[in-house]
Amino acid sequence: MTESLTFENLESFRAQALNAIEKANTGQKLEKLRINILGRKSSFQSLLSGLSRLSLEQKRAQGPRLNSLRHELEEAIESKRREFSRLTLQIKDDGTNDLTLPGLAAPKGRRHPLSVVGRRILNVFEHLGFRYVEGREIELDENNFTLLNIPEDHPARDLHDTLYIKVPSSGFQVPGPENKTGDVSGSKNFFSNAQLGISRLLLRTHTTPVWVPVMRGAKPPYRVVTMGRVFRSEAVDATHLPGFSQIDAFYVDKSCSMNDLTATLEIWVAELFGPETPVRFRPSYFPFTEPSCEVEIGCFVCLGKGCAACKKTGWIEMLGAGMIHPSVIQRLGHDPDQWRGFAFGLGIERVAMALYGVPDIRFFYENDVEFIRQFPG
Amino acid sequence: MKYFLSWVQEFLPGPLPDVDHVVAALEQLGLSVAGLERTQTAFEGVVTAQVENVGNHPNAERLRLATVFDGSHRHQVVCGAVNLAKGQCVALAKIGARLPGEDGKSFVIETRKIRGIESCGMICSARELGLGQDAQGIMVLPQDWVLGRPMQSYIAPDAVIDLELPSNRWDLMSHLGLSRELAIYFWRASSKDHQLSNPVETRQKISISIAENALSACARYEGALLSGIKVGPSSWTVSHRLRALGYPTINNVVDATNYVMLELGQPLHAFDWAKIKGETIQVRWAQTGERLAALNGRSYELGPQDLVIADAERPVALAGIIGGEETKVVETTTDVLIECAWFARSHVRRRSKALGLSTESSQRFERETDVVLLGLAVNRTLEILKETPGVSVRATTSVFPNPPLPVRFELSPDLVSKTLGFSVSNEELFSLLTPLCEETEKFDSGRWLVTPKSWRSDLRLNEDIAEEALRYLGFEKISKHQDDSARIPAITNIPDELQWLEGEQGRSFKELTKARYYGDRLVELFLGDGFDEALNHSMVSGGQIEEICGPQWLANAVQLENPVSADMAFVRPSLSLGLYQNWLRNRRYGKGGTPMFLQELGYVHSWDSSWPSQAPMPGSALHWAAAAWGPFWPLHWKRQEENNFDFWQMTGTLEQSLRRIGAFVSRRKPANPMASWHPHFQIEFCCQGVDIGYVAQIATEESLDHRWDSPLIVAEVNLDRLESLLRGRASVRYAPVPGAELIRRDLSVIIEKSISWGKILKCVQKELGDLLEMAAPLDVYVAPKLGHSKKSVAFRVWLRPPNDAVRVDEINEWLARAGRRLKMDIAAEVRHG
């Protein structure tokens, strides 16, 4: 199409163009052809844009002609394009197209098993109307023990071998009976335990201290759940770590009873482990609840026959629970004759170990990538 | 604690059911059975016999040859036991006898040659007969057992049960205590009091005194002086029971005190009266500088905080904890003082902890002991010791100036039912209270005045009685009522005030929970980028803080007073410490080829004064952190090039993720870099001018090791700070989707090396304003021909014209303006791409 396009040779242009379109044998060639014939820099376009300079009469004569030619060419190109599309599908696969080759994706990470289990447990409680609140890992002795009915020298403190924090004496004002500020001469000075008394700092031994700000700050009724790290001064072995995770929930209302507590926990077990899971309650002792109980569920590994997971008893201990001790309710500012509460708590590691058959609690904190990636996080 | 079932049985009103029923009852009572050892008489053909003669084995030094008489025949037996002696009454397994084997399979005794000498039978240890764990020597039987009788006629089947006791039930730490529990459970009755002779009263008294200022720590002291004691082995019952429960047998006097402790729960002590100076006993506070050489072979330096038992000159025992070596009962002792006292639990607990000395005695005192029971305990001890002929009680003395009044409280049976959520009938409740209480008085008001027994001082409230009702009635009682009456929480409105309560650092629960929510979002987003979630211990070593964070961080770190170990002596101030350890682990374990992408959400603490904190608490914050090392893309047939996760991938991923949770960040050079950060690859992320986190390459000697061609990149975000910056942010508003298409143009500038991409971007933004949709660097290179201080930066801009009818010359004009601005502001030499 070297000669310039005029209204006169339009017919031959049409024939040539249609012929070229017909002959095009690849999509790319067709696209090049389209740009050549109808593109912005094509002779057809310049003819089209020259239309405006013509007289009205000529416009009337040539305008529709050019337009219909353009439609015709566009249609020819479009139909050829569709033909190519259809042809693509008709190409026979000669076997080079191996669809079993691996697909490509950026890898997806896994949740930590303790996080998976913790969130599952929490979820059920949140569905039962418990509101999540966040506790703190470093606590006052008062909140962790004294207010929860565990005074100094109480034998229950044995169960909670506590990790205490050294409190630097420089620049800190210690509230309490012996309001002394220590020697400010250097950062290596620390308060002694006796100076600190109930405002001694420690790594919380359970998540239960979260009761303190909630009950002191708000009037019941409420249901609250919390989750977090707790710490005990324990030697590391297959079932013990100095740091592990707990979930703690409590409910305070005008009338609530052991009956309501057991019913709530039975629902929780059914939601988490399935409705057929047997549950049993046994009396227990916690200083901050009275009556207290332990909740055990039928071993889901052996279905009650006895195995390593349940230490051959057929039962797995799940939670500690009970009615909030009236003196705790009183200490936290409410009338125990008017308000009652129930509470329960559990260790997440224990549930995860039983659920996945993990034999050693230490595995959870080693963060071996191949360990974490085993779980359906 | 371990219990002999037959011993418990002695106090019960009727015969116990079989062991399985007892175990089930104990479980229901909340007493976990940690161990059960049935001492079955799983043997046949074992008879009592007497050792008539003991000679040496001709061919073996350690073996001996015994002639044993079973009442009708004599047998020659080879025996290796060290305690074998002439005249002993022993258990003889005759030829054909069947014994329980160690592996559970029984075996038959046959005639056998041992080192060339024929042995016709076996003299048995308790363990060989399955009667206990004691395998130290042969079992020595009482002399009055008739020779030749089958052992079964003397030893009945029994069981030793090991129970885990709740820490408040000190009263259960004895056989009597357990029997009280089972008597109520099975019979709703009290246990039988021990059949005791009348209390021994003597005219002669011993000088015993309790210092006035020590009465709070020692409320009662009973002493009994015995003479004519012959120190020797204990009786069969005493030694058999002690040994089977795992206690050493020492001599008849010490064994008797231990026996009574296990039976009644009251620790006792025996002094050799001859060694007590001045024939006087004083309970008093120690003086500074006094010492006690204790029974455990150690010497303790005492002070005014230690309560001691002293004679006229010196301390002879640490009250409630341990006796003195010098005054202990020895073979030559003839006169013995039995001490039976009540010591305050808090005192014993404090001192036992401080001295790191825990004994059978201190463990009981520090839980509580029954002050009322002391008389019974003394009498029982005397009863056992007087079994030996010649022993007489010379004097007894009791010091008990202020006997406590019994504790009473008002009980409302209605409230018991209310706490339980089902009704317990008054009859049912009363039948439980009868054995638990001295007295239960019913008032017309429907309330009862109850006086619990002295050993149930833990019963003080309606709720305590409710718990007892649950224990003895069983939890099944609840499930029977549950269907019609239990109320299960459903989703309800939680009072709004709860959210605004103060939590950590005076921040509301809502804010704290929101910070965790942002953390969870970040975790989810990074899961999508291939980061696994890790959980590390909150405790780290000082060395780790110093290596990764730096000495200033260590100086401010929160230190534990009593760490479990040196590598857990501090609370972590940064999550990067744990992730770095994880990298060491994942790499060291021969997994050099496996990439590691980890992230963690957790609390960090520091005394650093720049951290927000509320006295006396250290500062704390919820952090999120990630560490990446290795190729990001897995090996794949379609992607040939290696793609190690690097600094820019981390900054990009974090920036994108932060944008997803609504935080637009800028970058700046960190003001206080951590010690382990690579000097060239560290950046601080800021939000509204406040730093919220960082991205850095870790440059320890380990991580820079040339064998790893991949850098270790760490990022960390302070979520509490992020939350406070995002708080109160205006909510997102709709904007119309732009109609005009984007126009793409490339530019290239040659500038000073020190000028950052951020500056170039700012220039272009300043000039083009809303026209500029986006700009991205394409290539940065340096070359000699540019000059040594110059670099070339090629970048692409995306322009968004106000409408589609934009002309090429307009676009060119925009670019020219940008070029002029670049030239003017940062002296760039502009080349259009």
mmCIF file with all atom_site columns, C-alpha atoms in Angstrom, chain B residues 427-573:
data_model
loop_
_atom_site.group_PDB
_atom_site.id
_atom_site.type_symbol
_atom_site.label_atom_id
_atom_site.label_alt_id
_atom_site.label_comp_id
_atom_site.label_asym_id
_atom_site.label_entity_id
_atom_site.label_seq_id
_atom_site.pdbx_PDB_ins_code
_atom_site.Cartn_x
_atom_site.Cartn_y
_atom_site.Cartn_z
_atom_site.occupancy
_atom_site.B_iso_or_equiv
_atom_site.pdbx_formal_charge
_atom_site.auth_seq_id
_atom_site.auth_comp_id
_atom_site.auth_asym_id
_atom_site.auth_atom_id
_atom_site.pdbx_PDB_model_num
ATOM 1   C CA . GLU B 1 427 ? -31.445 -33.593 106.666 1.00 0.00 ? 427 GLU B CA 1
ATOM 2   C CA . GLU B 1 428 ? -28.759 -34.330 104.113 1.00 0.00 ? 428 GLU B CA 1
ATOM 3   C CA . LEU B 1 429 ? -26.769 -31.298 105.172 1.00 0.00 ? 429 LEU B CA 1
ATOM 4   C CA . PHE B 1 430 ? -27.144 -32.022 108.858 1.00 0.00 ? 430 PHE B CA 1
ATOM 5   C CA . SER B 1 431 ? -25.927 -35.589 108.460 1.00 0.00 ? 431 SER B CA 1
ATOM 6   C CA . LEU B 1 432 ? -22.780 -34.236 106.798 1.00 0.00 ? 432 LEU B CA 1
ATOM 7   C CA . LEU B 1 433 ? -22.193 -31.611 109.430 1.00 0.00 ? 433 LEU B CA 1
ATOM 8   C CA . THR B 1 434 ? -22.470 -33.988 112.352 1.00 0.00 ? 434 THR B CA 1
ATOM 9   C CA . PRO B 1 435 ? -19.093 -35.685 111.826 1.00 0.00 ? 435 PRO B CA 1
ATOM 10  C CA . LEU B 1 436 ? -17.479 -32.425 110.640 1.00 0.00 ? 436 LEU B CA 1
ATOM 11  C CA . CYS B 1 437 ? -18.528 -30.325 113.605 1.00 0.00 ? 437 CYS B CA 1
ATOM 12  C CA . GLU B 1 438 ? -18.309 -30.389 117.355 1.00 0.00 ? 438 GLU B CA 1
ATOM 13  C CA . GLU B 1 439 ? -21.725 -28.913 117.487 1.00 0.00 ? 439 GLU B CA 1
ATOM 14  C CA . THR B 1 440 ? -24.498 -27.759 115.165 1.00 0.00 ? 440 THR B CA 1
ATOM 15  C CA . GLU B 1 441 ? -27.187 -25.627 116.726 1.00 0.00 ? 441 GLU B CA 1
ATOM 16  C CA . LYS B 1 442 ? -30.353 -24.918 114.744 1.00 0.00 ? 442 LYS B CA 1
ATOM 17  C CA . PHE B 1 443 ? -32.145 -21.607 115.165 1.00 0.00 ? 443 PHE B CA 1
ATOM 18  C CA . ASP B 1 444 ? -35.742 -20.773 114.389 1.00 0.00 ? 444 ASP B CA 1
ATOM 19  C CA . SER B 1 445 ? -34.528 -18.241 111.833 1.00 0.00 ? 445 SER B CA 1
ATOM 20  C CA . GLY B 1 446 ? -33.464 -21.172 109.682 1.00 0.00 ? 446 GLY B CA 1
ATOM 21  C CA . ARG B 1 447 ? -29.820 -20.395 110.310 1.00 0.00 ? 447 ARG B CA 1
ATOM 22  C CA . TRP B 1 448 ? -27.504 -22.793 112.070 1.00 0.00 ? 448 TRP B CA 1
ATOM 23  C CA . LEU B 1 449 ? -24.612 -22.085 114.364 1.00 0.00 ? 449 LEU B CA 1
ATOM 24  C CA . VAL B 1 450 ? -21.851 -24.541 113.550 1.00 0.00 ? 450 VAL B CA 1
ATOM 25  C CA . THR B 1 451 ? -18.587 -25.248 115.354 1.00 0.00 ? 451 THR B CA 1
ATOM 26  C CA . PRO B 1 452 ? -16.245 -27.189 113.060 1.00 0.00 ? 452 PRO B CA 1
ATOM 27  C CA . LYS B 1 453 ? -13.837 -29.700 114.589 1.00 0.00 ? 453 LYS B CA 1
ATOM 28  C CA . SER B 1 454 ? -10.435 -28.346 115.465 1.00 0.00 ? 454 SER B CA 1
ATOM 29  C CA . TRP B 1 455 ? -8.856  -30.001 112.423 1.00 0.00 ? 455 TRP B CA 1
ATOM 30  C CA . ARG B 1 456 ? -11.306 -28.422 109.994 1.00 0.00 ? 456 ARG B CA 1
ATOM 31  C CA . SER B 1 457 ? -10.261 -24.831 110.609 1.00 0.00 ? 457 SER B CA 1
ATOM 32  C CA . ASP B 1 458 ? -10.680 -24.300 106.865 1.00 0.00 ? 458 ASP B CA 1
ATOM 33  C CA . LEU B 1 459 ? -14.467 -24.357 107.269 1.00 0.00 ? 459 LEU B CA 1
ATOM 34  C CA . ARG B 1 460 ? -15.593 -20.790 107.901 1.00 0.00 ? 460 ARG B CA 1
ATOM 35  C CA . LEU B 1 461 ? -18.163 -19.804 105.304 1.00 0.00 ? 461 LEU B CA 1
ATOM 36  C CA . ASN B 1 462 ? -21.331 -21.025 103.680 1.00 0.00 ? 462 ASN B CA 1
ATOM 37  C CA . GLU B 1 463 ? -19.262 -21.599 100.548 1.00 0.00 ? 463 GLU B CA 1
ATOM 38  C CA . ASP B 1 464 ? -16.916 -23.926 102.442 1.00 0.00 ? 464 ASP B CA 1
ATOM 39  C CA . ILE B 1 465 ? -19.851 -26.036 103.538 1.00 0.00 ? 465 ILE B CA 1
ATOM 40  C CA . ALA B 1 466 ? -21.183 -25.952 99.966  1.00 0.00 ? 466 ALA B CA 1
ATOM 41  C CA . GLU B 1 467 ? -17.900 -27.415 98.798  1.00 0.00 ? 467 GLU B CA 1
ATOM 42  C CA . GLU B 1 468 ? -18.053 -30.170 101.425 1.00 0.00 ? 468 GLU B CA 1
ATOM 43  C CA . ALA B 1 469 ? -21.595 -30.978 100.319 1.00 0.00 ? 469 ALA B CA 1
ATOM 44  C CA . LEU B 1 470 ? -20.387 -31.279 96.722  1.00 0.00 ? 470 LEU B CA 1
ATOM 45  C CA . ARG B 1 471 ? -17.494 -33.482 97.737  1.00 0.00 ? 471 ARG B CA 1
ATOM 46  C CA . TYR B 1 472 ? -19.484 -35.937 99.797  1.00 0.00 ? 472 TYR B CA 1
ATOM 47  C CA . LEU B 1 473 ? -22.636 -35.916 97.657  1.00 0.00 ? 473 LEU B CA 1
ATOM 48  C CA . GLY B 1 474 ? -20.792 -35.947 94.341  1.00 0.00 ? 474 GLY B CA 1
ATOM 49  C CA . PHE B 1 475 ? -20.987 -33.783 91.245  1.00 0.00 ? 475 PHE B CA 1
ATOM 50  C CA . GLU B 1 476 ? -23.500 -36.170 89.674  1.00 0.00 ? 476 GLU B CA 1
ATOM 51  C CA . LYS B 1 477 ? -25.999 -34.514 91.949  1.00 0.00 ? 477 LYS B CA 1
ATOM 52  C CA . ILE B 1 478 ? -25.530 -31.322 89.920  1.00 0.00 ? 478 ILE B CA 1
ATOM 53  C CA . SER B 1 479 ? -25.963 -32.880 86.528  1.00 0.00 ? 479 SER B CA 1
ATOM 54  C CA . LYS B 1 480 ? -29.274 -34.354 87.689  1.00 0.00 ? 480 LYS B CA 1
ATOM 55  C CA . HIS B 1 481 ? -30.556 -30.864 88.378  1.00 0.00 ? 481 HIS B CA 1
ATOM 56  C CA . GLN B 1 482 ? -28.902 -29.120 85.519  1.00 0.00 ? 482 GLN B CA 1
ATOM 57  C CA . ASP B 1 483 ? -31.419 -29.552 82.744  1.00 0.00 ? 483 ASP B CA 1
ATOM 58  C CA . ASP B 1 484 ? -34.154 -27.545 84.367  1.00 0.00 ? 484 ASP B CA 1
ATOM 59  C CA . SER B 1 485 ? -32.294 -24.917 86.311  1.00 0.00 ? 485 SER B CA 1
ATOM 60  C CA . ALA B 1 486 ? -28.901 -24.001 84.890  1.00 0.00 ? 486 ALA B CA 1
ATOM 61  C CA . ARG B 1 487 ? -28.510 -20.641 83.236  1.00 0.00 ? 487 ARG B CA 1
ATOM 62  C CA . ILE B 1 488 ? -25.892 -20.480 80.577  1.00 0.00 ? 488 ILE B CA 1
ATOM 63  C CA . PRO B 1 489 ? -24.416 -17.133 79.609  1.00 0.00 ? 489 PRO B CA 1
ATOM 64  C CA . ALA B 1 490 ? -25.511 -15.954 76.207  1.00 0.00 ? 490 ALA B CA 1
ATOM 65  C CA . ILE B 1 491 ? -24.338 -12.982 74.205  1.00 0.00 ? 491 ILE B CA 1
ATOM 66  C CA . THR B 1 492 ? -25.434 -9.966  76.169  1.00 0.00 ? 492 THR B CA 1
ATOM 67  C CA . ASN B 1 493 ? -24.452 -6.384  76.384  1.00 0.00 ? 493 ASN B CA 1
ATOM 68  C CA . ILE B 1 494 ? -21.325 -5.925  78.362  1.00 0.00 ? 494 ILE B CA 1
ATOM 69  C CA . PRO B 1 495 ? -21.314 -2.696  80.342  1.00 0.00 ? 495 PRO B CA 1
ATOM 70  C CA . ASP B 1 496 ? -19.529 -0.116  78.278  1.00 0.00 ? 496 ASP B CA 1
ATOM 71  C CA . GLU B 1 497 ? -17.605 1.153   81.260  1.00 0.00 ? 497 GLU B CA 1
ATOM 72  C CA . LEU B 1 498 ? -15.654 -2.105  81.207  1.00 0.00 ? 498 LEU B CA 1
ATOM 73  C CA . GLN B 1 499 ? -13.864 -1.097  78.044  1.00 0.00 ? 499 GLN B CA 1
ATOM 74  C CA . TRP B 1 500 ? -12.651 2.154   79.517  1.00 0.00 ? 500 TRP B CA 1
ATOM 75  C CA . LEU B 1 501 ? -11.219 0.601   82.641  1.00 0.00 ? 501 LEU B CA 1
ATOM 76  C CA . GLU B 1 502 ? -7.595  1.169   83.239  1.00 0.00 ? 502 GLU B CA 1
ATOM 77  C CA . GLY B 1 503 ? -5.323  -1.696  82.415  1.00 0.00 ? 503 GLY B CA 1
ATOM 78  C CA . GLU B 1 504 ? -1.593  -1.677  81.892  1.00 0.00 ? 504 GLU B CA 1
ATOM 79  C CA . GLN B 1 505 ? 0.080   1.748   82.125  1.00 0.00 ? 505 GLN B CA 1
ATOM 80  C CA . GLY B 1 506 ? -3.208  3.443   82.762  1.00 0.00 ? 506 GLY B CA 1
ATOM 81  C CA . ARG B 1 507 ? -4.400  2.591   79.287  1.00 0.00 ? 507 ARG B CA 1
ATOM 82  C CA . SER B 1 508 ? -7.906  1.296   78.864  1.00 0.00 ? 508 SER B CA 1
ATOM 83  C CA . PHE B 1 509 ? -8.696  -2.300  78.084  1.00 0.00 ? 509 PHE B CA 1
ATOM 84  C CA . LYS B 1 510 ? -10.128 -1.112  74.817  1.00 0.00 ? 510 LYS B CA 1
ATOM 85  C CA . GLU B 1 511 ? -6.820  0.433   73.789  1.00 0.00 ? 511 GLU B CA 1
ATOM 86  C CA . LEU B 1 512 ? -4.837  -2.558  74.952  1.00 0.00 ? 512 LEU B CA 1
ATOM 87  C CA . THR B 1 513 ? -7.128  -4.921  73.113  1.00 0.00 ? 513 THR B CA 1
ATOM 88  C CA . LYS B 1 514 ? -6.892  -2.733  70.032  1.00 0.00 ? 514 LYS B CA 1
ATOM 89  C CA . ALA B 1 515 ? -3.094  -2.950  70.106  1.00 0.00 ? 515 ALA B CA 1
ATOM 90  C CA . ARG B 1 516 ? -3.411  -6.723  70.190  1.00 0.00 ? 516 ARG B CA 1
ATOM 91  C CA . TYR B 1 517 ? -5.882  -6.498  67.338  1.00 0.00 ? 517 TYR B CA 1
ATOM 92  C CA . TYR B 1 518 ? -3.352  -4.575  65.222  1.00 0.00 ? 518 TYR B CA 1
ATOM 93  C CA . GLY B 1 519 ? -0.771  -7.169  66.163  1.00 0.00 ? 519 GLY B CA 1
ATOM 94  C CA . ASP B 1 520 ? -3.065  -9.970  65.068  1.00 0.00 ? 520 ASP B CA 1
ATOM 95  C CA . ARG B 1 521 ? -3.672  -8.182  61.763  1.00 0.00 ? 521 ARG B CA 1
ATOM 96  C CA . LEU B 1 522 ? 0.064   -7.848  61.179  1.00 0.00 ? 522 LEU B CA 1
ATOM 97  C CA . VAL B 1 523 ? 0.528   -11.534 61.976  1.00 0.00 ? 523 VAL B CA 1
ATOM 98  C CA . GLU B 1 524 ? -2.211  -12.487 59.524  1.00 0.00 ? 524 GLU B CA 1
ATOM 99  C CA . LEU B 1 525 ? -0.751  -10.280 56.796  1.00 0.00 ? 525 LEU B CA 1
ATOM 100 C CA . PHE B 1 526 ? 2.722   -11.700 57.285  1.00 0.00 ? 526 PHE B CA 1
ATOM 101 C CA . LEU B 1 527 ? 1.351   -15.239 57.310  1.00 0.00 ? 527 LEU B CA 1
ATOM 102 C CA . GLY B 1 528 ? 0.289   -14.416 53.764  1.00 0.00 ? 528 GLY B CA 1
ATOM 103 C CA . ASP B 1 529 ? 3.881   -13.467 53.024  1.00 0.00 ? 529 ASP B CA 1
ATOM 104 C CA . GLY B 1 530 ? 5.178   -16.801 54.221  1.00 0.00 ? 530 GLY B CA 1
ATOM 105 C CA . PHE B 1 531 ? 6.131   -15.903 57.790  1.00 0.00 ? 531 PHE B CA 1
ATOM 106 C CA . ASP B 1 532 ? 5.446   -18.673 60.322  1.00 0.00 ? 532 ASP B CA 1
ATOM 107 C CA . GLU B 1 533 ? 4.415   -17.634 63.785  1.00 0.00 ? 533 GLU B CA 1
ATOM 108 C CA . ALA B 1 534 ? 6.924   -18.267 66.578  1.00 0.00 ? 534 ALA B CA 1
ATOM 109 C CA . LEU B 1 535 ? 6.607   -18.071 70.350  1.00 0.00 ? 535 LEU B CA 1
ATOM 110 C CA . ASN B 1 536 ? 9.727   -17.461 72.383  1.00 0.00 ? 536 ASN B CA 1
ATOM 111 C CA . HIS B 1 537 ? 10.268  -17.406 76.115  1.00 0.00 ? 537 HIS B CA 1
ATOM 112 C CA . SER B 1 538 ? 9.878   -14.028 77.755  1.00 0.00 ? 538 SER B CA 1
ATOM 113 C CA . MET B 1 539 ? 13.107  -14.568 79.657  1.00 0.00 ? 539 MET B CA 1
ATOM 114 C CA . VAL B 1 540 ? 16.518  -14.140 78.068  1.00 0.00 ? 540 VAL B CA 1
ATOM 115 C CA . SER B 1 541 ? 20.125  -13.934 79.209  1.00 0.00 ? 541 SER B CA 1
ATOM 116 C CA . GLY B 1 542 ? 22.011  -10.726 79.852  1.00 0.00 ? 542 GLY B CA 1
ATOM 117 C CA . GLY B 1 543 ? 24.553  -11.764 77.255  1.00 0.00 ? 543 GLY B CA 1
ATOM 118 C CA . GLN B 1 544 ? 21.888  -11.987 74.571  1.00 0.00 ? 544 GLN B CA 1
ATOM 119 C CA . ILE B 1 545 ? 20.596  -8.503  75.373  1.00 0.00 ? 545 ILE B CA 1
ATOM 120 C CA . GLU B 1 546 ? 24.103  -7.118  75.223  1.00 0.00 ? 546 GLU B CA 1
ATOM 121 C CA . GLU B 1 547 ? 24.933  -8.851  71.948  1.00 0.00 ? 547 GLU B CA 1
ATOM 122 C CA . ILE B 1 548 ? 21.739  -8.054  70.068  1.00 0.00 ? 548 ILE B CA 1
ATOM 123 C CA . CYS B 1 549 ? 20.532  -4.816  71.659  1.00 0.00 ? 549 CYS B CA 1
ATOM 124 C CA . GLY B 1 550 ? 23.594  -3.323  73.305  1.00 0.00 ? 550 GLY B CA 1
ATOM 125 C CA . PRO B 1 551 ? 24.976  -2.442  76.740  1.00 0.00 ? 551 PRO B CA 1
ATOM 126 C CA . GLN B 1 552 ? 22.565  0.448   77.339  1.00 0.00 ? 552 GLN B CA 1
ATOM 127 C CA . TRP B 1 553 ? 19.646  -1.921  76.863  1.00 0.00 ? 553 TRP B CA 1
ATOM 128 C CA . LEU B 1 554 ? 21.184  -4.330  79.316  1.00 0.00 ? 554 LEU B CA 1
ATOM 129 C CA . ALA B 1 555 ? 21.559  -1.574  81.895  1.00 0.00 ? 555 ALA B CA 1
ATOM 130 C CA . ASN B 1 556 ? 17.843  -0.832  81.588  1.00 0.00 ? 556 ASN B CA 1
ATOM 131 C CA . ALA B 1 557 ? 16.708  -4.441  81.312  1.00 0.00 ? 557 ALA B CA 1
ATOM 132 C CA . VAL B 1 558 ? 14.240  -5.879  83.813  1.00 0.00 ? 558 VAL B CA 1
ATOM 133 C CA . GLN B 1 559 ? 16.172  -8.345  85.908  1.00 0.00 ? 559 GLN B CA 1
ATOM 134 C CA . LEU B 1 560 ? 14.792  -11.299 87.869  1.00 0.00 ? 560 LEU B CA 1
ATOM 135 C CA . GLU B 1 561 ? 15.648  -11.674 91.509  1.00 0.00 ? 561 GLU B CA 1
ATOM 136 C CA . ASN B 1 562 ? 15.523  -15.479 91.482  1.00 0.00 ? 562 ASN B CA 1
ATOM 137 C CA . PRO B 1 563 ? 15.963  -16.634 87.886  1.00 0.00 ? 563 PRO B CA 1
ATOM 138 C CA . VAL B 1 564 ? 15.565  -20.284 86.997  1.00 0.00 ? 564 VAL B CA 1
ATOM 139 C CA . SER B 1 565 ? 18.909  -20.163 85.215  1.00 0.00 ? 565 SER B CA 1
ATOM 140 C CA . ALA B 1 566 ? 21.416  -17.615 83.959  1.00 0.00 ? 566 ALA B CA 1
ATOM 141 C CA . ASP B 1 567 ? 20.053  -17.801 80.433  1.00 0.00 ? 567 ASP B CA 1
ATOM 142 C CA . MET B 1 568 ? 16.655  -16.765 81.762  1.00 0.00 ? 568 MET B CA 1
ATOM 143 C CA . ALA B 1 569 ? 17.745  -13.983 84.097  1.00 0.00 ? 569 ALA B CA 1
ATOM 144 C CA . PHE B 1 570 ? 16.185  -11.007 82.304  1.00 0.00 ? 570 PHE B CA 1
ATOM 145 C CA . VAL B 1 571 ? 12.833  -10.129 80.797  1.00 0.00 ? 571 VAL B CA 1
ATOM 146 C CA . ARG B 1 572 ? 13.230  -9.506  77.074  1.00 0.00 ? 572 ARG B CA 1
ATOM 147 C CA . PRO B 1 573 ? 13.316  -5.860  75.980  1.00 0.00 ? 573 PRO B CA 1
#
